[in-house]
Each structure stands twice: as structure tokens, then as C-alpha cells.
Amino acid sequence: MFRVILLCWLVSAMMVFAGMAHAQNANEQSAYVALYYTPVAGLPPLAPSIDTSSRRSGSGFSLQARAGQMSRRYGLELKTMGVGLELPMGHWNLGGTLAYISASCGPEWADDSDCAGDVMLGATARRTFLSRPLGDAPPPVKGKRPSQPSNDERLLVGFEGSAGFSPRQGEQALALAAGVPIAISIRNGDLRIVPFVTPGLGYGRLSNVTYEGDDANTSHGSLAPMIGGGVGLQFGKSGVGATLGFQKVFKSDGGTTQLGVGMTWQGLTSSR
């Protein structure tokens, strides 16, 4: 089932990307830069929650730390670091992020505004809509309460909305995105492994920028398809999790892929 859903998403994404094969313009470039220079695409994604419709007893919040790296053409290296806090609100997880992006530039990027670091602010809203077991449950034992198997697999489908802002040395980058995480959660004893992919659509906008043909500083922005993914690990009742992930924003002449790692702590959970 997961393979069919994933294939459908990838085919749809390829169709969208193919329709974007045109000459790059100022709006597209601004969207690309704004998404990567904010936490929306500038930090690696996190694995989706197992099920946000039910809450385990514990601290009630999640601490996050993420770091990413990407390389652009002609020797421009970008590194990002961020910390965040996520709180459960009903069936949603709402979070905020404070991050910083730094740039290391080659000669081709000297004095370019892209070769500048700045703070980044982000906000997220995440929810798991579907958490369905895969395979057949073990038969119940007469006279005994059904117990949770030590090994199980679940299909997860959710929604993730994000927003980001960066002063960008006066250019004011604004980014919005929506994605649909699709994952398989595999539990083996106290370890849970969650491979996931998140196709999505983003909007990025830069203010106070000048491109060829502009008479003065102005604003440019547009929509851009995105895809993220990776593998998440959750280590039992410790509340500690780790993610190895990637994020890519597509544009007509290719574009870079951001790679990174994340750590989460959800608080110590009590046994049931």
C-alpha cells in the first residue's frame, strides 16, 4: 500500500516539475532563495509523529535541534543551525524555531547578497491524519487482555504547514509551505524506525531586491514545488529521537539539495 501511495505522489510531483521547464525569472529565483534562507527549507525535515490524536503521558512538549548544509554553484556553501519548541494543541503539534544561516563564499559570489548570514524565524503546524496498522494482528488469547506486539508496522499520513522569515540583510525573506508526510513506522522492541517522504508546495518572496531589468528595489515571489524526506529514529521511553533528512526546492535550472540531521526530546514517558 505504501509503495502505491508513494509512487502516485512521485508521479504527480514529476508532472508538476516537468511543467516548470522554462527559463528562470526573478520571481522563481526569489522564491528559491526565500525558501532556503528561512527554516521552511533551510533546515532538515522531522519525521512525522506516530499519532497526534492520542497523547502519551510525559512532558507535553518537544525540544528540537537541527543542523543542515547545502552547496550552491561556484563555491557557495551554506550551513544552518536551529533550535525549536513544539507543543501539543488538541490533535495538532504547534512549534516555533529560531535559527541562523551562515555562508562561505567563493570568488564568484563576492559582494553578493546571497553570501551573507542572518537569523531565521519559523513556525510549524503538524498533524497525523492516518495511523493504520500494516499486516494482521496476532489472535487474542482467551482470558487474557490483548497485548501490544513487540514488533509492528504502521502506515502514517499527515499534514505539515510551515512559515518562515529572515531579515536577509534588509531583503526580508518570507516563505510558506504545505506538505503531506507519508511514512512507515517500524517498531522493533524499544526502537522505532520511521522512513518518510514529504512532497509539498512552497511560496517564497523577497522584498527590496534588484534583478536585471528592475529600475529600483522591488519585491518578487512565486510558488515552488518541494520534496523532503529521510529516516527518523525514536528510542523507546527515553523520549529521544533522531532524524537524517533532506530537503529540495525545485526550479527550472535544477537547484541544490539540503542535507542535515535533527535531534528531538519529548520528555520521559511513564509506562502504561
PDB file of C-alpha atoms in Angstrom:
ATOM      1  CA  MET A   1       0.000   0.000   0.000  1.00  0.00           C
ATOM      2  CA  PHE A   2       2.769   2.401   0.960  1.00  0.00           C
ATOM      3  CA  ARG A   3       4.594   1.777  -2.304  1.00  0.00           C
ATOM      4  CA  VAL A   4       1.461   2.543  -4.314  1.00  0.00           C
ATOM      5  CA  ILE A   5       0.834   5.809  -2.436  1.00  0.00           C
ATOM      6  CA  LEU A   6       4.476   6.832  -2.738  1.00  0.00           C
ATOM      7  CA  LEU A   7       4.513   6.057  -6.456  1.00  0.00           C
ATOM      8  CA  CYS A   8       1.388   8.155  -7.023  1.00  0.00           C
ATOM      9  CA  TRP A   9       2.944  11.117  -5.202  1.00  0.00           C
ATOM     10  CA  LEU A  10       6.208  10.841  -7.078  1.00  0.00           C
ATOM     11  CA  VAL A  11       4.457  10.617 -10.463  1.00  0.00           C
ATOM     12  CA  SER A  12       2.349  13.675  -9.612  1.00  0.00           C
ATOM     13  CA  ALA A  13       5.437  15.577  -8.486  1.00  0.00           C
ATOM     14  CA  MET A  14       7.301  14.690 -11.673  1.00  0.00           C
ATOM     15  CA  MET A  15       4.413  16.014 -13.739  1.00  0.00           C
ATOM     16  CA  VAL A  16       4.469  19.304 -11.837  1.00  0.00           C
ATOM     17  CA  PHE A  17       8.239  19.610 -12.154  1.00  0.00           C
ATOM     18  CA  ALA A  18       8.140  18.864 -15.869  1.00  0.00           C
ATOM     19  CA  GLY A  19       5.641  21.677 -16.354  1.00  0.00           C
ATOM     20  CA  MET A  20       8.130  24.133 -14.831  1.00  0.00           C
ATOM     21  CA  ALA A  21      10.791  23.673 -17.505  1.00  0.00           C
ATOM     22  CA  HIS A  22      11.140  27.291 -18.576  1.00  0.00           C
ATOM     23  CA  ALA A  23      13.740  29.996 -18.318  1.00  0.00           C
ATOM     24  CA  GLN A  24      14.409  31.094 -14.762  1.00  0.00           C
ATOM     25  CA  ASN A  25      12.979  34.509 -13.904  1.00  0.00           C
ATOM     26  CA  ALA A  26      13.217  36.891 -10.976  1.00  0.00           C
ATOM     27  CA  ASN A  27      10.092  35.528  -9.266  1.00  0.00           C
ATOM     28  CA  GLU A  28      11.324  31.944  -9.395  1.00  0.00           C
ATOM     29  CA  GLN A  29      14.790  32.823  -8.139  1.00  0.00           C
ATOM     30  CA  SER A  30      13.342  34.891  -5.292  1.00  0.00           C
ATOM     31  CA  ALA A  31      11.084  32.021  -4.229  1.00  0.00           C
ATOM     32  CA  TYR A  32      14.026  29.613  -4.298  1.00  0.00           C
ATOM     33  CA  VAL A  33      16.235  31.866  -2.163  1.00  0.00           C
ATOM     34  CA  ALA A  34      13.478  32.805   0.302  1.00  0.00           C
ATOM     35  CA  LEU A  35      12.591  29.157   0.974  1.00  0.00           C
ATOM     36  CA  TYR A  36      16.203  28.098   1.572  1.00  0.00           C
ATOM     37  CA  TYR A  37      17.112  31.175   3.628  1.00  0.00           C
ATOM     38  CA  THR A  38      14.291  30.515   6.117  1.00  0.00           C
ATOM     39  CA  PRO A  39      13.621  27.431   8.292  1.00  0.00           C
ATOM     40  CA  VAL A  40      10.956  26.258   5.803  1.00  0.00           C
ATOM     41  CA  ALA A  41      13.613  24.616   3.572  1.00  0.00           C
ATOM     42  CA  GLY A  42      16.788  25.777   5.300  1.00  0.00           C
ATOM     43  CA  LEU A  43      16.569  23.092   7.998  1.00  0.00           C
ATOM     44  CA  PRO A  44      16.125  19.331   7.533  1.00  0.00           C
ATOM     45  CA  PRO A  45      12.593  17.950   7.979  1.00  0.00           C
ATOM     46  CA  LEU A  46      11.454  15.986  11.010  1.00  0.00           C
ATOM     47  CA  ALA A  47       9.807  12.568  10.896  1.00  0.00           C
ATOM     48  CA  PRO A  48       6.008  12.680  11.347  1.00  0.00           C
ATOM     49  CA  SER A  49       4.507  11.863  14.735  1.00  0.00           C
ATOM     50  CA  ILE A  50       3.167   8.357  15.213  1.00  0.00           C
ATOM     51  CA  ASP A  51      -0.325   9.581  16.055  1.00  0.00           C
ATOM     52  CA  THR A  52      -1.221  13.103  17.200  1.00  0.00           C
ATOM     53  CA  SER A  53      -4.799  12.035  18.032  1.00  0.00           C
ATOM     54  CA  SER A  54      -3.587  10.314  21.203  1.00  0.00           C
ATOM     55  CA  ARG A  55      -1.091  11.631  23.714  1.00  0.00           C
ATOM     56  CA  ARG A  56       1.368   9.702  25.813  1.00  0.00           C
ATOM     57  CA  SER A  57       1.902  10.832  29.365  1.00  0.00           C
ATOM     58  CA  GLY A  58       5.119  12.805  29.633  1.00  0.00           C
ATOM     59  CA  SER A  59       6.434  16.339  29.484  1.00  0.00           C
ATOM     60  CA  GLY A  60       3.819  17.533  26.962  1.00  0.00           C
ATOM     61  CA  PHE A  61       6.362  19.342  24.779  1.00  0.00           C
ATOM     62  CA  SER A  62       9.207  18.513  22.430  1.00  0.00           C
ATOM     63  CA  LEU A  63      12.611  20.177  22.217  1.00  0.00           C
ATOM     64  CA  GLN A  64      14.311  20.168  18.812  1.00  0.00           C
ATOM     65  CA  ALA A  65      17.784  20.863  17.463  1.00  0.00           C
ATOM     66  CA  ARG A  66      18.584  20.716  13.747  1.00  0.00           C
ATOM     67  CA  ALA A  67      21.563  21.434  11.501  1.00  0.00           C
ATOM     68  CA  GLY A  68      21.765  21.472   7.712  1.00  0.00           C
ATOM     69  CA  GLN A  69      24.259  22.026   4.918  1.00  0.00           C
ATOM     70  CA  MET A  70      23.899  22.787   1.204  1.00  0.00           C
ATOM     71  CA  SER A  71      26.198  23.730  -1.664  1.00  0.00           C
ATOM     72  CA  ARG A  72      25.278  26.123  -4.441  1.00  0.00           C
ATOM     73  CA  ARG A  73      27.154  26.818  -7.649  1.00  0.00           C
ATOM     74  CA  TYR A  74      30.620  28.318  -7.849  1.00  0.00           C
ATOM     75  CA  GLY A  75      31.684  27.625  -4.289  1.00  0.00           C
ATOM     76  CA  LEU A  76      28.848  28.973  -2.133  1.00  0.00           C
ATOM     77  CA  GLU A  77      28.436  26.817   0.992  1.00  0.00           C
ATOM     78  CA  LEU A  78      25.506  27.371   3.350  1.00  0.00           C
ATOM     79  CA  LYS A  79      25.199  25.996   6.875  1.00  0.00           C
ATOM     80  CA  THR A  80      22.176  26.295   9.136  1.00  0.00           C
ATOM     81  CA  MET A  81      21.612  25.623  12.825  1.00  0.00           C
ATOM     82  CA  GLY A  82      18.366  25.946  14.721  1.00  0.00           C
ATOM     83  CA  VAL A  83      16.572  25.116  17.960  1.00  0.00           C
ATOM     84  CA  GLY A  84      12.854  24.819  18.444  1.00  0.00           C
ATOM     85  CA  LEU A  85       9.989  24.008  20.782  1.00  0.00           C
ATOM     86  CA  GLU A  86       6.840  22.082  19.842  1.00  0.00           C
ATOM     87  CA  LEU A  87       3.651  21.929  21.930  1.00  0.00           C
ATOM     88  CA  PRO A  88       0.569  19.698  21.540  1.00  0.00           C
ATOM     89  CA  MET A  89      -2.642  21.652  20.929  1.00  0.00           C
ATOM     90  CA  GLY A  90      -5.603  19.319  20.539  1.00  0.00           C
ATOM     91  CA  HIS A  91      -4.790  16.997  17.632  1.00  0.00           C
ATOM     92  CA  TRP A  92      -2.040  19.335  16.357  1.00  0.00           C
ATOM     93  CA  ASN A  93       1.618  19.874  17.205  1.00  0.00           C
ATOM     94  CA  LEU A  94       2.454  23.601  17.028  1.00  0.00           C
ATOM     95  CA  GLY A  95       6.086  24.680  17.023  1.00  0.00           C
ATOM     96  CA  GLY A  96       8.443  27.620  16.759  1.00  0.00           C
ATOM     97  CA  THR A  97      12.084  27.740  15.610  1.00  0.00           C
ATOM     98  CA  LEU A  98      14.987  30.171  16.000  1.00  0.00           C
ATOM     99  CA  ALA A  99      17.868  29.507  13.602  1.00  0.00           C
ATOM    100  CA  TYR A 100      20.910  31.037  11.940  1.00  0.00           C
ATOM    101  CA  ILE A 101      22.305  30.600   8.428  1.00  0.00           C
ATOM    102  CA  SER A 102      25.972  31.226   7.629  1.00  0.00           C
ATOM    103  CA  ALA A 103      27.647  31.404   4.217  1.00  0.00           C
ATOM    104  CA  SER A 104      31.132  30.595   2.951  1.00  0.00           C
ATOM    105  CA  CYS A 105      31.723  32.074  -0.497  1.00  0.00           C
ATOM    106  CA  GLY A 106      33.938  31.575  -3.487  1.00  0.00           C
ATOM    107  CA  PRO A 107      35.182  34.459  -5.659  1.00  0.00           C
ATOM    108  CA  GLU A 108      32.121  34.275  -7.923  1.00  0.00           C
ATOM    109  CA  TRP A 109      29.878  35.270  -5.003  1.00  0.00           C
ATOM    110  CA  ALA A 110      31.933  38.162  -3.632  1.00  0.00           C
ATOM    111  CA  ASP A 111      29.714  41.084  -2.529  1.00  0.00           C
ATOM    112  CA  ASP A 112      26.548  39.128  -3.461  1.00  0.00           C
ATOM    113  CA  SER A 113      23.627  39.325  -1.034  1.00  0.00           C
ATOM    114  CA  ASP A 114      23.313  35.517  -1.087  1.00  0.00           C
ATOM    115  CA  CYS A 115      26.757  35.355   0.539  1.00  0.00           C
ATOM    116  CA  ALA A 116      25.538  36.711   3.879  1.00  0.00           C
ATOM    117  CA  GLY A 117      24.339  35.112   7.086  1.00  0.00           C
ATOM    118  CA  ASP A 118      21.372  36.139   9.193  1.00  0.00           C
ATOM    119  CA  VAL A 119      18.875  34.908  11.780  1.00  0.00           C
ATOM    120  CA  MET A 120      15.812  32.917  10.712  1.00  0.00           C
ATOM    121  CA  LEU A 121      12.427  32.503  12.413  1.00  0.00           C
ATOM    122  CA  GLY A 122       9.991  29.687  11.734  1.00  0.00           C
ATOM    123  CA  ALA A 123       6.632  28.242  12.788  1.00  0.00           C
ATOM    124  CA  THR A 124       5.048  24.857  12.086  1.00  0.00           C
ATOM    125  CA  ALA A 125       1.714  23.081  12.476  1.00  0.00           C
ATOM    126  CA  ARG A 126       1.779  19.288  12.151  1.00  0.00           C
ATOM    127  CA  ARG A 127      -0.865  16.582  12.406  1.00  0.00           C
ATOM    128  CA  THR A 128      -1.122  12.866  11.673  1.00  0.00           C
ATOM    129  CA  PHE A 129      -4.442  12.110   9.965  1.00  0.00           C
ATOM    130  CA  LEU A 130      -3.925   8.395   9.346  1.00  0.00           C
ATOM    131  CA  SER A 131      -2.112   5.833  11.501  1.00  0.00           C
ATOM    132  CA  ARG A 132      -3.057   2.383  10.237  1.00  0.00           C
ATOM    133  CA  PRO A 133      -1.512  -0.969  11.185  1.00  0.00           C
ATOM    134  CA  LEU A 134       0.033  -2.982   8.363  1.00  0.00           C
ATOM    135  CA  GLY A 135      -0.446  -6.733   8.409  1.00  0.00           C
ATOM    136  CA  ASP A 136      -2.677  -8.861  10.600  1.00  0.00           C
ATOM    137  CA  ALA A 137      -2.834  -8.509  14.374  1.00  0.00           C
ATOM    138  CA  PRO A 138      -1.958 -11.611  16.417  1.00  0.00           C
ATOM    139  CA  PRO A 139      -5.006 -13.670  17.508  1.00  0.00           C
ATOM    140  CA  PRO A 140      -6.252 -12.859  21.019  1.00  0.00           C
ATOM    141  CA  VAL A 141      -5.602 -15.340  23.807  1.00  0.00           C
ATOM    142  CA  LYS A 142      -8.758 -16.390  25.631  1.00  0.00           C
ATOM    143  CA  GLY A 143      -8.944 -14.972  29.125  1.00  0.00           C
ATOM    144  CA  LYS A 144      -6.092 -12.536  28.597  1.00  0.00           C
ATOM    145  CA  ARG A 145      -6.073  -8.864  27.740  1.00  0.00           C
ATOM    146  CA  PRO A 146      -4.701  -8.212  24.223  1.00  0.00           C
ATOM    147  CA  SER A 147      -1.106  -7.031  24.461  1.00  0.00           C
ATOM    148  CA  GLN A 148       0.750  -4.743  22.073  1.00  0.00           C
ATOM    149  CA  PRO A 149       3.178  -6.761  19.937  1.00  0.00           C
ATOM    150  CA  SER A 150       6.877  -6.054  20.327  1.00  0.00           C
ATOM    151  CA  ASN A 151       7.115  -5.670  16.546  1.00  0.00           C
ATOM    152  CA  ASP A 152       4.600  -3.748  14.444  1.00  0.00           C
ATOM    153  CA  GLU A 153       4.378  -1.625  11.317  1.00  0.00           C
ATOM    154  CA  ARG A 154       2.089   1.308  10.701  1.00  0.00           C
ATOM    155  CA  LEU A 155       1.307   3.494   7.702  1.00  0.00           C
ATOM    156  CA  LEU A 156       1.328   7.192   8.593  1.00  0.00           C
ATOM    157  CA  VAL A 157      -0.134  10.029   6.520  1.00  0.00           C
ATOM    158  CA  GLY A 158      -0.218  13.572   7.843  1.00  0.00           C
ATOM    159  CA  PHE A 159      -0.106  17.275   7.074  1.00  0.00           C
ATOM    160  CA  GLU A 160       2.606  19.823   7.790  1.00  0.00           C
ATOM    161  CA  GLY A 161       2.292  23.561   7.344  1.00  0.00           C
ATOM    162  CA  SER A 162       5.258  25.879   7.879  1.00  0.00           C
ATOM    163  CA  ALA A 163       6.145  29.554   7.717  1.00  0.00           C
ATOM    164  CA  GLY A 164       9.489  31.311   7.859  1.00  0.00           C
ATOM    165  CA  PHE A 165      11.038  34.771   7.913  1.00  0.00           C
ATOM    166  CA  SER A 166      14.553  36.192   7.724  1.00  0.00           C
ATOM    167  CA  PRO A 167      15.690  39.830   7.574  1.00  0.00           C
ATOM    168  CA  ARG A 168      18.184  38.740   4.855  1.00  0.00           C
ATOM    169  CA  GLN A 169      20.307  41.876   5.342  1.00  0.00           C
ATOM    170  CA  GLY A 170      17.281  44.056   4.518  1.00  0.00           C
ATOM    171  CA  GLU A 171      15.797  41.889   1.767  1.00  0.00           C
ATOM    172  CA  GLN A 172      13.164  40.364   4.107  1.00  0.00           C
ATOM    173  CA  ALA A 173      12.653  36.757   3.026  1.00  0.00           C
ATOM    174  CA  LEU A 174       9.161  35.343   3.628  1.00  0.00           C
ATOM    175  CA  ALA A 175       8.269  31.698   2.993  1.00  0.00           C
ATOM    176  CA  LEU A 176       5.204  29.470   3.373  1.00  0.00           C
ATOM    177  CA  ALA A 177       4.825  25.771   2.610  1.00  0.00           C
ATOM    178  CA  ALA A 178       2.400  22.867   2.927  1.00  0.00           C
ATOM    179  CA  GLY A 179       3.341  19.200   2.675  1.00  0.00           C
ATOM    180  CA  VAL A 180       1.877  15.727   3.110  1.00  0.00           C
ATOM    181  CA  PRO A 181       4.266  13.412   5.002  1.00  0.00           C
ATOM    182  CA  ILE A 182       3.901   9.729   4.124  1.00  0.00           C
ATOM    183  CA  ALA A 183       5.777   7.248   6.309  1.00  0.00           C
ATOM    184  CA  ILE A 184       6.065   3.688   7.511  1.00  0.00           C
ATOM    185  CA  SER A 185       6.661   3.297  11.238  1.00  0.00           C
ATOM    186  CA  ILE A 186       8.524   0.090  12.093  1.00  0.00           C
ATOM    187  CA  ARG A 187       8.825  -0.855  15.758  1.00  0.00           C
ATOM    188  CA  ASN A 188      11.335  -3.419  16.956  1.00  0.00           C
ATOM    189  CA  GLY A 189      11.294  -3.659  20.731  1.00  0.00           C
ATOM    190  CA  ASP A 190      12.013  -0.182  22.115  1.00  0.00           C
ATOM    191  CA  LEU A 191      13.348   1.164  18.814  1.00  0.00           C
ATOM    192  CA  ARG A 192      11.066   2.719  16.216  1.00  0.00           C
ATOM    193  CA  ILE A 193      12.312   3.438  12.680  1.00  0.00           C
ATOM    194  CA  VAL A 194      10.317   5.854  10.508  1.00  0.00           C
ATOM    195  CA  PRO A 195      11.360   6.266   6.846  1.00  0.00           C
ATOM    196  CA  PHE A 196       9.305   9.087   5.302  1.00  0.00           C
ATOM    197  CA  VAL A 197       8.864  11.311   2.263  1.00  0.00           C
ATOM    198  CA  THR A 198       7.095  14.695   2.208  1.00  0.00           C
ATOM    199  CA  PRO A 199       6.042  16.126  -1.155  1.00  0.00           C
ATOM    200  CA  GLY A 200       4.870  19.708  -0.857  1.00  0.00           C
ATOM    201  CA  LEU A 201       4.389  23.136  -2.352  1.00  0.00           C
ATOM    202  CA  GLY A 202       6.064  26.308  -1.136  1.00  0.00           C
ATOM    203  CA  TYR A 203       5.792  30.040  -1.690  1.00  0.00           C
ATOM    204  CA  GLY A 204       8.770  32.333  -1.291  1.00  0.00           C
ATOM    205  CA  ARG A 205       9.089  36.119  -1.567  1.00  0.00           C
ATOM    206  CA  LEU A 206      11.945  38.588  -1.295  1.00  0.00           C
ATOM    207  CA  SER A 207      11.465  42.315  -0.701  1.00  0.00           C
ATOM    208  CA  ASN A 208      13.861  45.147  -1.561  1.00  0.00           C
ATOM    209  CA  VAL A 209      15.768  43.223  -4.255  1.00  0.00           C
ATOM    210  CA  THR A 210      17.017  44.295  -7.666  1.00  0.00           C
ATOM    211  CA  TYR A 211      17.283  41.993 -10.675  1.00  0.00           C
ATOM    212  CA  GLU A 212      18.262  42.723 -14.231  1.00  0.00           C
ATOM    213  CA  GLY A 213      15.530  44.870 -15.725  1.00  0.00           C
ATOM    214  CA  ASP A 214      14.400  46.361 -12.395  1.00  0.00           C
ATOM    215  CA  ASP A 215      14.712  50.126 -12.160  1.00  0.00           C
ATOM    216  CA  ALA A 216      14.741  50.062  -8.356  1.00  0.00           C
ATOM    217  CA  ASN A 217      14.429  47.701  -5.411  1.00  0.00           C
ATOM    218  CA  THR A 218      11.171  45.790  -5.598  1.00  0.00           C
ATOM    219  CA  SER A 219       9.528  42.522  -4.448  1.00  0.00           C
ATOM    220  CA  HIS A 220       9.487  39.198  -6.271  1.00  0.00           C
ATOM    221  CA  GLY A 221       7.994  35.815  -5.373  1.00  0.00           C
ATOM    222  CA  SER A 222       6.254  32.692  -6.680  1.00  0.00           C
ATOM    223  CA  LEU A 223       5.265  29.110  -5.911  1.00  0.00           C
ATOM    224  CA  ALA A 224       7.831  26.300  -5.995  1.00  0.00           C
ATOM    225  CA  PRO A 225       7.422  22.510  -5.668  1.00  0.00           C
ATOM    226  CA  MET A 226       9.381  20.877  -2.861  1.00  0.00           C
ATOM    227  CA  ILE A 227      10.176  17.417  -1.609  1.00  0.00           C
ATOM    228  CA  GLY A 228      11.712  16.336   1.673  1.00  0.00           C
ATOM    229  CA  GLY A 229      12.294  13.059   3.402  1.00  0.00           C
ATOM    230  CA  GLY A 230      14.612  10.932   5.463  1.00  0.00           C
ATOM    231  CA  VAL A 231      14.690   8.377   8.236  1.00  0.00           C
ATOM    232  CA  GLY A 232      13.644   9.046  11.819  1.00  0.00           C
ATOM    233  CA  LEU A 233      14.609   7.032  14.901  1.00  0.00           C
ATOM    234  CA  GLN A 234      12.796   7.012  18.235  1.00  0.00           C
ATOM    235  CA  PHE A 235      14.455   5.373  21.218  1.00  0.00           C
ATOM    236  CA  GLY A 236      11.717   3.924  23.402  1.00  0.00           C
ATOM    237  CA  LYS A 237      10.594   5.644  26.609  1.00  0.00           C
ATOM    238  CA  SER A 238      13.665   7.886  26.744  1.00  0.00           C
ATOM    239  CA  GLY A 239      11.829  10.408  24.569  1.00  0.00           C
ATOM    240  CA  VAL A 240      14.963  10.879  22.440  1.00  0.00           C
ATOM    241  CA  GLY A 241      14.682  10.880  18.664  1.00  0.00           C
ATOM    242  CA  ALA A 242      16.994  11.490  15.724  1.00  0.00           C
ATOM    243  CA  THR A 243      16.405  12.242  12.056  1.00  0.00           C
ATOM    244  CA  LEU A 244      18.647  12.123   8.998  1.00  0.00           C
ATOM    245  CA  GLY A 245      16.885  14.071   6.270  1.00  0.00           C
ATOM    246  CA  PHE A 246      16.990  16.068   3.062  1.00  0.00           C
ATOM    247  CA  GLN A 247      15.023  18.974   1.595  1.00  0.00           C
ATOM    248  CA  LYS A 248      14.908  20.095  -2.024  1.00  0.00           C
ATOM    249  CA  VAL A 249      13.294  23.117  -3.654  1.00  0.00           C
ATOM    250  CA  PHE A 250      12.868  22.721  -7.410  1.00  0.00           C
ATOM    251  CA  LYS A 251      13.480  25.370 -10.035  1.00  0.00           C
ATOM    252  CA  SER A 252      13.823  25.275 -13.797  1.00  0.00           C
ATOM    253  CA  ASP A 253      17.628  25.033 -13.878  1.00  0.00           C
ATOM    254  CA  GLY A 254      17.996  22.370 -11.188  1.00  0.00           C
ATOM    255  CA  GLY A 255      18.828  23.674  -7.738  1.00  0.00           C
ATOM    256  CA  THR A 256      20.594  22.311  -4.697  1.00  0.00           C
ATOM    257  CA  THR A 257      19.574  19.735  -2.090  1.00  0.00           C
ATOM    258  CA  GLN A 258      19.934  20.472   1.599  1.00  0.00           C
ATOM    259  CA  LEU A 259      21.117  17.625   3.858  1.00  0.00           C
ATOM    260  CA  GLY A 260      21.010  17.601   7.623  1.00  0.00           C
ATOM    261  CA  VAL A 261      20.367  15.960  10.971  1.00  0.00           C
ATOM    262  CA  GLY A 262      17.913  16.603  13.765  1.00  0.00           C
ATOM    263  CA  MET A 263      17.514  15.625  17.411  1.00  0.00           C
ATOM    264  CA  THR A 264      14.340  15.716  19.481  1.00  0.00           C
ATOM    265  CA  TRP A 265      13.467  15.158  23.132  1.00  0.00           C
ATOM    266  CA  GLN A 266       9.848  14.574  24.077  1.00  0.00           C
ATOM    267  CA  GLY A 267      10.284  14.117  27.795  1.00  0.00           C
ATOM    268  CA  LEU A 268      10.319  10.943  29.824  1.00  0.00           C
ATOM    269  CA  THR A 269       7.152   8.933  29.362  1.00  0.00           C
ATOM    270  CA  SER A 270       5.656   6.765  32.016  1.00  0.00           C
ATOM    271  CA  SER A 271       4.911   3.130  31.346  1.00  0.00           C
ATOM    272  CA  ARG A 272       1.373   2.018  30.712  1.00  0.00           C
TER     273      ARG A 272
END
